[in-house]
């Protein structure tokens, strides 16, 4: 077998594995969308039917009436957007200082940052609640937003690996031209790190949009609930209405799919460059 034939066989094998894996991941999503368009009598039919007969688009309209869906969507959007902005502001500058600046205790603090990633969230749950309760933040959105402005360990680690891959000659040339450290970061390093910054922004967006435990702990007023709590509320009130619950779930998933669809190239570049340059 020639080298070209072997290369083609490897390519076919790799694509076959990827297609099979993508089908396994897509089946639950397709089933969710399909169920959201079915009549209730068809949800548990056997054998299962992927194509609804008839297609009931009104399931979406009816599902949003059982809970204040649009209010919860607004609450979720506010928390998600503000926490994502916080990550974009805080994480790159901390990661840049770890990667490019030399100061006493840098390595120790970076090790502590990595160590925080290894601590389960359940360990810090009670201390954080007590802290936010003392600050009077329980019952507000602040515990879900403010921590992002102080950095996320995983995002800092990811961006540090990216910044370490950027050549030091860029900083040295800018310093010779009289640029301050802040100007070097903001006008040179930060634009170069755009793919990695957008990647961590997408991570934070998905984490905040789908977060259930945080809102469950800190939000006490029903008017400030997020979509994840609203979905649980819907399940408690209309647990037997599976077609409408799938409609709400589909609407909740839609923004993430749209965002990833438009940012997938930048996201893949950010992850790839971080892995190669680290």
Short mmCIF file of the C-alpha atoms (twelve columns), coordinates in Angstrom:
data_MODEL
# 
_entry.id   MODEL 
# 
loop_
_atom_site.group_PDB 
_atom_site.id 
_atom_site.type_symbol 
_atom_site.label_atom_id 
_atom_site.label_alt_id 
_atom_site.label_comp_id 
_atom_site.label_asym_id 
_atom_site.label_seq_id 
_atom_site.Cartn_x 
_atom_site.Cartn_y 
_atom_site.Cartn_z 
_atom_site.pdbx_PDB_model_num 
ATOM 1   C CA . UNK A 1   0.000   0.000  0.000  1 
ATOM 2   C CA . UNK A 2   1.436   3.350  -1.065 1 
ATOM 3   C CA . UNK A 3   1.969   6.246  1.329  1 
ATOM 4   C CA . UNK A 4   -0.804  8.246  -0.369 1 
ATOM 5   C CA . UNK A 5   -3.268  5.382  0.055  1 
ATOM 6   C CA . UNK A 6   -2.327  4.990  3.719  1 
ATOM 7   C CA . UNK A 7   -2.823  8.710  4.259  1 
ATOM 8   C CA . UNK A 8   -6.254  8.557  2.649  1 
ATOM 9   C CA . UNK A 9   -7.244  5.542  4.742  1 
ATOM 10  C CA . UNK A 10  -6.189  7.362  7.931  1 
ATOM 11  C CA . UNK A 11  -8.211  10.398 6.858  1 
ATOM 12  C CA . UNK A 12  -11.281 8.275  6.131  1 
ATOM 13  C CA . UNK A 13  -10.910 6.485  9.472  1 
ATOM 14  C CA . UNK A 14  -10.526 9.768  11.394 1 
ATOM 15  C CA . UNK A 15  -13.537 11.338 9.686  1 
ATOM 16  C CA . UNK A 16  -15.622 8.224  10.296 1 
ATOM 17  C CA . UNK A 17  -14.848 8.302  14.022 1 
ATOM 18  C CA . UNK A 18  -15.643 12.025 14.200 1 
ATOM 19  C CA . UNK A 19  -18.927 11.597 12.309 1 
ATOM 20  C CA . UNK A 20  -19.966 8.741  14.604 1 
ATOM 21  C CA . UNK A 21  -19.083 10.773 17.704 1 
ATOM 22  C CA . UNK A 22  -20.986 13.801 16.405 1 
ATOM 23  C CA . UNK A 23  -24.072 11.661 15.771 1 
ATOM 24  C CA . UNK A 24  -23.937 10.351 19.359 1 
ATOM 25  C CA . UNK A 25  -23.783 13.925 20.652 1 
ATOM 26  C CA . UNK A 26  -26.495 15.184 18.297 1 
ATOM 27  C CA . UNK A 27  -29.107 12.498 18.980 1 
ATOM 28  C CA . UNK A 28  -30.177 13.871 22.428 1 
ATOM 29  C CA . UNK A 29  -30.443 17.398 21.022 1 
ATOM 30  C CA . UNK A 30  -32.439 16.242 17.992 1 
ATOM 31  C CA . UNK A 31  -34.718 14.258 20.293 1 
ATOM 32  C CA . UNK A 32  -35.251 17.321 22.487 1 
ATOM 33  C CA . UNK A 33  -36.198 19.507 19.503 1 
ATOM 34  C CA . UNK A 34  -38.383 16.764 18.066 1 
ATOM 35  C CA . UNK A 35  -40.209 16.272 21.371 1 
ATOM 36  C CA . UNK A 36  -40.774 20.022 21.673 1 
ATOM 37  C CA . UNK A 37  -42.807 19.920 18.448 1 
ATOM 38  C CA . UNK A 38  -44.911 16.833 19.233 1 
ATOM 39  C CA . UNK A 39  -48.381 16.486 20.692 1 
ATOM 40  C CA . UNK A 40  -48.301 15.052 24.210 1 
ATOM 41  C CA . UNK A 41  -49.845 11.779 23.015 1 
ATOM 42  C CA . UNK A 42  -46.890 11.187 20.694 1 
ATOM 43  C CA . UNK A 43  -44.109 11.837 23.216 1 
ATOM 44  C CA . UNK A 44  -44.043 8.283  24.617 1 
ATOM 45  C CA . UNK A 45  -45.235 6.454  21.524 1 
ATOM 46  C CA . UNK A 46  -43.537 3.144  20.680 1 
ATOM 47  C CA . UNK A 47  -41.631 2.728  18.478 1 
ATOM 48  C CA . UNK A 48  -40.228 6.270  18.983 1 
ATOM 49  C CA . UNK A 49  -40.892 8.761  16.181 1 
ATOM 50  C CA . UNK A 50  -38.368 11.492 15.450 1 
ATOM 51  C CA . UNK A 51  -40.641 13.359 13.054 1 
ATOM 52  C CA . UNK A 52  -43.628 14.954 14.832 1 
ATOM 53  C CA . UNK A 53  -47.059 14.383 13.281 1 
ATOM 54  C CA . UNK A 54  -48.412 17.005 13.254 1 
ATOM 55  C CA . UNK A 55  -45.770 19.632 14.013 1 
ATOM 56  C CA . UNK A 56  -47.049 21.819 16.857 1 
ATOM 57  C CA . UNK A 57  -45.215 25.151 16.870 1 
ATOM 58  C CA . UNK A 58  -47.715 26.443 19.390 1 
ATOM 59  C CA . UNK A 59  -45.956 24.347 22.052 1 
ATOM 60  C CA . UNK A 60  -43.367 27.117 22.279 1 
ATOM 61  C CA . UNK A 61  -45.992 29.810 22.740 1 
ATOM 62  C CA . UNK A 62  -47.834 27.825 25.394 1 
ATOM 63  C CA . UNK A 63  -44.627 26.853 27.231 1 
ATOM 64  C CA . UNK A 64  -43.592 30.488 27.732 1 
ATOM 65  C CA . UNK A 65  -46.953 31.228 29.397 1 
ATOM 66  C CA . UNK A 66  -46.535 28.749 32.250 1 
ATOM 67  C CA . UNK A 67  -43.591 30.692 33.706 1 
ATOM 68  C CA . UNK A 68  -42.460 34.339 33.228 1 
ATOM 69  C CA . UNK A 69  -40.050 33.108 30.560 1 
ATOM 70  C CA . UNK A 70  -39.001 36.461 29.132 1 
ATOM 71  C CA . UNK A 71  -38.395 37.930 32.603 1 
ATOM 72  C CA . UNK A 72  -36.180 34.984 33.475 1 
ATOM 73  C CA . UNK A 73  -34.399 35.336 30.127 1 
ATOM 74  C CA . UNK A 74  -33.664 38.992 30.884 1 
ATOM 75  C CA . UNK A 75  -32.343 38.114 34.359 1 
ATOM 76  C CA . UNK A 76  -30.126 35.394 32.909 1 
ATOM 77  C CA . UNK A 77  -28.828 37.702 30.172 1 
ATOM 78  C CA . UNK A 78  -27.893 40.417 32.681 1 
ATOM 79  C CA . UNK A 79  -25.948 37.990 34.883 1 
ATOM 80  C CA . UNK A 80  -24.300 36.283 31.910 1 
ATOM 81  C CA . UNK A 81  -23.244 39.455 30.089 1 
ATOM 82  C CA . UNK A 82  -21.896 41.216 33.193 1 
ATOM 83  C CA . UNK A 83  -19.978 38.156 34.431 1 
ATOM 84  C CA . UNK A 84  -18.524 37.634 30.946 1 
ATOM 85  C CA . UNK A 85  -17.391 41.270 30.854 1 
ATOM 86  C CA . UNK A 86  -15.810 40.728 34.271 1 
ATOM 87  C CA . UNK A 87  -13.817 37.752 33.001 1 
ATOM 88  C CA . UNK A 88  -12.682 39.659 29.904 1 
ATOM 89  C CA . UNK A 89  -11.487 42.565 32.056 1 
ATOM 90  C CA . UNK A 90  -9.785  40.652 34.875 1 
ATOM 91  C CA . UNK A 91  -8.371  37.403 33.489 1 
ATOM 92  C CA . UNK A 92  -6.201  38.683 30.589 1 
ATOM 93  C CA . UNK A 93  -4.358  41.260 32.699 1 
ATOM 94  C CA . UNK A 94  -3.698  38.745 35.506 1 
ATOM 95  C CA . UNK A 95  -2.557  36.130 32.992 1 
ATOM 96  C CA . UNK A 96  -0.301  38.684 31.287 1 
ATOM 97  C CA . UNK A 97  1.369   39.542 34.592 1 
ATOM 98  C CA . UNK A 98  1.966   35.839 35.295 1 
ATOM 99  C CA . UNK A 99  3.387   35.229 31.821 1 
ATOM 100 C CA . UNK A 100 5.440   38.338 31.022 1 
ATOM 101 C CA . UNK A 101 6.111   40.431 34.127 1 
ATOM 102 C CA . UNK A 102 8.740   39.493 36.688 1 
ATOM 103 C CA . UNK A 103 7.786   40.258 40.280 1 
ATOM 104 C CA . UNK A 104 8.382   38.687 43.662 1 
ATOM 105 C CA . UNK A 105 6.002   35.861 44.529 1 
ATOM 106 C CA . UNK A 106 4.710   35.447 40.970 1 
ATOM 107 C CA . UNK A 107 5.271   31.685 40.818 1 
ATOM 108 C CA . UNK A 108 3.829   31.114 44.294 1 
ATOM 109 C CA . UNK A 109 0.639   32.978 43.449 1 
ATOM 110 C CA . UNK A 110 0.327   31.136 40.148 1 
ATOM 111 C CA . UNK A 111 0.629   27.793 41.946 1 
ATOM 112 C CA . UNK A 112 -2.089  28.935 44.352 1 
ATOM 113 C CA . UNK A 113 -4.252  29.903 41.381 1 
ATOM 114 C CA . UNK A 114 -3.822  26.438 39.884 1 
ATOM 115 C CA . UNK A 115 -4.503  24.917 43.309 1 
ATOM 116 C CA . UNK A 116 -7.850  26.701 43.488 1 
ATOM 117 C CA . UNK A 117 -8.886  24.827 40.330 1 
ATOM 118 C CA . UNK A 118 -8.446  21.548 42.201 1 
ATOM 119 C CA . UNK A 119 -10.728 22.478 45.106 1 
ATOM 120 C CA . UNK A 120 -14.289 21.165 44.604 1 
ATOM 121 C CA . UNK A 121 -16.956 23.872 44.568 1 
ATOM 122 C CA . UNK A 122 -18.781 22.101 47.401 1 
ATOM 123 C CA . UNK A 123 -15.851 22.804 49.739 1 
ATOM 124 C CA . UNK A 124 -16.087 26.593 49.330 1 
ATOM 125 C CA . UNK A 125 -19.870 26.760 49.027 1 
ATOM 126 C CA . UNK A 126 -20.631 27.423 52.722 1 
ATOM 127 C CA . UNK A 127 -17.747 29.884 53.352 1 
ATOM 128 C CA . UNK A 128 -18.729 31.868 50.258 1 
ATOM 129 C CA . UNK A 129 -22.367 31.937 51.304 1 
ATOM 130 C CA . UNK A 130 -21.424 33.207 54.758 1 
ATOM 131 C CA . UNK A 131 -19.182 35.864 53.213 1 
ATOM 132 C CA . UNK A 132 -21.833 37.105 50.800 1 
ATOM 133 C CA . UNK A 133 -24.435 36.980 53.552 1 
ATOM 134 C CA . UNK A 134 -22.260 39.214 55.742 1 
ATOM 135 C CA . UNK A 135 -21.967 41.639 52.818 1 
ATOM 136 C CA . UNK A 136 -25.748 41.622 52.413 1 
ATOM 137 C CA . UNK A 137 -25.553 40.263 48.875 1 
ATOM 138 C CA . UNK A 138 -27.702 37.141 49.341 1 
ATOM 139 C CA . UNK A 139 -30.946 37.668 47.440 1 
ATOM 140 C CA . UNK A 140 -29.232 39.809 44.780 1 
ATOM 141 C CA . UNK A 141 -27.319 39.107 41.571 1 
ATOM 142 C CA . UNK A 142 -24.018 40.348 43.007 1 
ATOM 143 C CA . UNK A 143 -22.664 36.926 44.157 1 
ATOM 144 C CA . UNK A 144 -23.149 35.686 40.589 1 
ATOM 145 C CA . UNK A 145 -21.463 38.695 38.942 1 
ATOM 146 C CA . UNK A 146 -18.813 40.283 41.173 1 
ATOM 147 C CA . UNK A 147 -16.501 37.197 41.573 1 
ATOM 148 C CA . UNK A 148 -15.916 37.191 37.807 1 
ATOM 149 C CA . UNK A 149 -14.274 40.633 38.087 1 
ATOM 150 C CA . UNK A 150 -11.617 39.074 40.350 1 
ATOM 151 C CA . UNK A 151 -10.634 36.398 37.846 1 
ATOM 152 C CA . UNK A 152 -11.466 32.772 37.049 1 
ATOM 153 C CA . UNK A 153 -8.531  30.355 37.656 1 
ATOM 154 C CA . UNK A 154 -9.109  28.217 34.564 1 
ATOM 155 C CA . UNK A 155 -9.354  31.262 32.279 1 
ATOM 156 C CA . UNK A 156 -6.219  32.775 33.825 1 
ATOM 157 C CA . UNK A 157 -4.328  29.530 33.252 1 
ATOM 158 C CA . UNK A 158 -5.517  29.288 29.646 1 
ATOM 159 C CA . UNK A 159 -4.564  32.883 28.843 1 
ATOM 160 C CA . UNK A 160 -1.201  32.591 30.596 1 
ATOM 161 C CA . UNK A 161 -0.273  29.740 28.283 1 
ATOM 162 C CA . UNK A 162 -1.219  31.921 25.319 1 
ATOM 163 C CA . UNK A 163 0.758   34.967 26.501 1 
ATOM 164 C CA . UNK A 164 3.834   32.825 27.198 1 
ATOM 165 C CA . UNK A 165 3.821   31.850 23.532 1 
ATOM 166 C CA . UNK A 166 4.031   35.469 22.348 1 
ATOM 167 C CA . UNK A 167 7.613   36.614 21.602 1 
ATOM 168 C CA . UNK A 168 9.296   38.859 24.180 1 
ATOM 169 C CA . UNK A 169 10.819  40.885 21.346 1 
ATOM 170 C CA . UNK A 170 7.445   42.633 20.932 1 
ATOM 171 C CA . UNK A 171 7.637   44.001 24.495 1 
ATOM 172 C CA . UNK A 172 11.285  44.893 24.161 1 
ATOM 173 C CA . UNK A 173 10.717  46.792 20.917 1 
ATOM 174 C CA . UNK A 174 7.775   48.666 22.436 1 
ATOM 175 C CA . UNK A 175 9.842   49.562 25.524 1 
ATOM 176 C CA . UNK A 176 12.623  50.930 23.330 1 
ATOM 177 C CA . UNK A 177 10.005  53.146 21.684 1 
ATOM 178 C CA . UNK A 178 9.048   54.453 25.128 1 
ATOM 179 C CA . UNK A 179 5.766   52.581 25.607 1 
ATOM 180 C CA . UNK A 180 4.590   52.003 29.173 1 
ATOM 181 C CA . UNK A 181 3.750   48.501 30.427 1 
ATOM 182 C CA . UNK A 182 0.041   49.314 30.349 1 
ATOM 183 C CA . UNK A 183 0.275   50.536 26.744 1 
ATOM 184 C CA . UNK A 184 2.195   47.387 25.751 1 
ATOM 185 C CA . UNK A 185 -0.524  45.237 27.265 1 
ATOM 186 C CA . UNK A 186 -3.511  47.162 25.942 1 
ATOM 187 C CA . UNK A 187 -2.299  48.022 22.412 1 
ATOM 188 C CA . UNK A 188 -0.047  45.074 21.581 1 
ATOM 189 C CA . UNK A 189 -0.537  41.999 23.747 1 
ATOM 190 C CA . UNK A 190 -4.289  42.142 24.327 1 
ATOM 191 C CA . UNK A 191 -5.179  42.416 20.582 1 
ATOM 192 C CA . UNK A 192 -2.866  39.478 19.814 1 
ATOM 193 C CA . UNK A 193 -4.641  37.412 22.472 1 
ATOM 194 C CA . UNK A 194 -8.086  38.089 20.977 1 
ATOM 195 C CA . UNK A 195 -8.772  34.438 19.946 1 
ATOM 196 C CA . UNK A 196 -7.935  33.152 23.432 1 
ATOM 197 C CA . UNK A 197 -9.905  35.961 25.131 1 
ATOM 198 C CA . UNK A 198 -12.975 35.177 23.029 1 
ATOM 199 C CA . UNK A 199 -12.552 31.483 23.876 1 
ATOM 200 C CA . UNK A 200 -12.617 32.144 27.636 1 
ATOM 201 C CA . UNK A 201 -15.510 34.581 27.126 1 
ATOM 202 C CA . UNK A 202 -17.485 31.802 25.441 1 
ATOM 203 C CA . UNK A 203 -16.642 29.421 28.309 1 
ATOM 204 C CA . UNK A 204 -17.865 31.972 30.840 1 
ATOM 205 C CA . UNK A 205 -21.004 32.712 28.822 1 
ATOM 206 C CA . UNK A 206 -21.954 29.041 28.732 1 
ATOM 207 C CA . UNK A 207 -21.157 28.536 32.412 1 
ATOM 208 C CA . UNK A 208 -23.195 31.567 33.533 1 
ATOM 209 C CA . UNK A 209 -26.105 30.926 31.149 1 
ATOM 210 C CA . UNK A 210 -26.577 27.332 32.293 1 
ATOM 211 C CA . UNK A 211 -25.613 27.819 35.968 1 
ATOM 212 C CA . UNK A 212 -28.154 26.262 38.308 1 
ATOM 213 C CA . UNK A 213 -26.434 25.883 41.672 1 
ATOM 214 C CA . UNK A 214 -25.379 29.532 42.014 1 
ATOM 215 C CA . UNK A 215 -28.847 31.023 41.417 1 
ATOM 216 C CA . UNK A 216 -30.397 28.285 43.576 1 
ATOM 217 C CA . UNK A 217 -28.211 29.304 46.534 1 
ATOM 218 C CA . UNK A 218 -28.214 33.091 46.242 1 
ATOM 219 C CA . UNK A 219 -31.488 34.107 44.566 1 
ATOM 220 C CA . UNK A 220 -34.375 34.176 47.012 1 
ATOM 221 C CA . UNK A 221 -36.855 36.363 45.145 1 
ATOM 222 C CA . UNK A 222 -38.851 34.664 42.388 1 
ATOM 223 C CA . UNK A 223 -38.765 37.820 40.250 1 
ATOM 224 C CA . UNK A 224 -34.959 37.545 40.017 1 
ATOM 225 C CA . UNK A 225 -34.892 33.875 38.974 1 
ATOM 226 C CA . UNK A 226 -32.816 32.752 35.998 1 
ATOM 227 C CA . UNK A 227 -33.834 30.372 33.224 1 
ATOM 228 C CA . UNK A 228 -32.282 27.363 34.964 1 
ATOM 229 C CA . UNK A 229 -34.441 27.966 38.051 1 
ATOM 230 C CA . UNK A 230 -37.418 28.724 35.811 1 
ATOM 231 C CA . UNK A 231 -36.971 25.352 34.113 1 
ATOM 232 C CA . UNK A 232 -37.035 23.621 37.494 1 
ATOM 233 C CA . UNK A 233 -40.115 25.657 38.414 1 
ATOM 234 C CA . UNK A 234 -41.765 24.541 35.190 1 
ATOM 235 C CA . UNK A 235 -40.921 20.915 35.954 1 
ATOM 236 C CA . UNK A 236 -42.435 21.200 39.423 1 
ATOM 237 C CA . UNK A 237 -45.620 22.802 38.127 1 
ATOM 238 C CA . UNK A 238 -46.057 20.987 34.808 1 
ATOM 239 C CA . UNK A 239 -43.907 17.879 35.144 1 
ATOM 240 C CA . UNK A 240 -46.174 15.801 32.926 1 
ATOM 241 C CA . UNK A 241 -46.059 18.311 30.048 1 
ATOM 242 C CA . UNK A 242 -42.873 16.898 28.542 1 
ATOM 243 C CA . UNK A 243 -43.389 18.453 25.120 1 
ATOM 244 C CA . UNK A 244 -43.596 21.944 26.604 1 
ATOM 245 C CA . UNK A 245 -40.682 21.343 28.940 1 
ATOM 246 C CA . UNK A 246 -38.583 20.353 25.927 1 
ATOM 247 C CA . UNK A 247 -39.738 23.537 24.205 1 
ATOM 248 C CA . UNK A 248 -38.447 25.637 27.127 1 
ATOM 249 C CA . UNK A 249 -35.200 23.645 27.138 1 
ATOM 250 C CA . UNK A 250 -34.743 24.254 23.415 1 
ATOM 251 C CA . UNK A 251 -35.289 27.993 23.817 1 
ATOM 252 C CA . UNK A 252 -32.766 28.023 26.664 1 
ATOM 253 C CA . UNK A 253 -30.169 26.188 24.555 1 
ATOM 254 C CA . UNK A 254 -30.668 28.305 21.430 1 
ATOM 255 C CA . UNK A 255 -28.506 31.356 22.402 1 
ATOM 256 C CA . UNK A 256 -25.488 29.147 23.130 1 
ATOM 257 C CA . UNK A 257 -25.836 27.357 19.790 1 
ATOM 258 C CA . UNK A 258 -26.149 30.643 17.895 1 
ATOM 259 C CA . UNK A 259 -23.162 32.148 19.720 1 
ATOM 260 C CA . UNK A 260 -20.961 29.125 19.085 1 
ATOM 261 C CA . UNK A 261 -22.054 28.997 15.422 1 
ATOM 262 C CA . UNK A 262 -20.782 32.532 14.796 1 
ATOM 263 C CA . UNK A 263 -17.673 32.191 16.986 1 
ATOM 264 C CA . UNK A 264 -16.582 28.643 16.245 1 
ATOM 265 C CA . UNK A 265 -13.541 29.574 14.114 1 
ATOM 266 C CA . UNK A 266 -12.268 32.071 16.679 1 
ATOM 267 C CA . UNK A 267 -12.981 29.622 19.495 1 
ATOM 268 C CA . UNK A 268 -11.054 26.794 17.797 1 
ATOM 269 C CA . UNK A 269 -8.151  29.132 16.995 1 
ATOM 270 C CA . UNK A 270 -7.966  30.275 20.606 1 
ATOM 271 C CA . UNK A 271 -7.915  26.732 22.002 1 
ATOM 272 C CA . UNK A 272 -5.482  25.462 19.324 1 
ATOM 273 C CA . UNK A 273 -3.002  28.325 19.659 1 
ATOM 274 C CA . UNK A 274 -3.098  28.074 23.449 1 
ATOM 275 C CA . UNK A 275 -2.304  24.360 23.312 1 
ATOM 276 C CA . UNK A 276 0.505   24.730 20.748 1 
ATOM 277 C CA . UNK A 277 2.182   27.784 22.209 1 
ATOM 278 C CA . UNK A 278 1.930   26.735 25.847 1 
# 
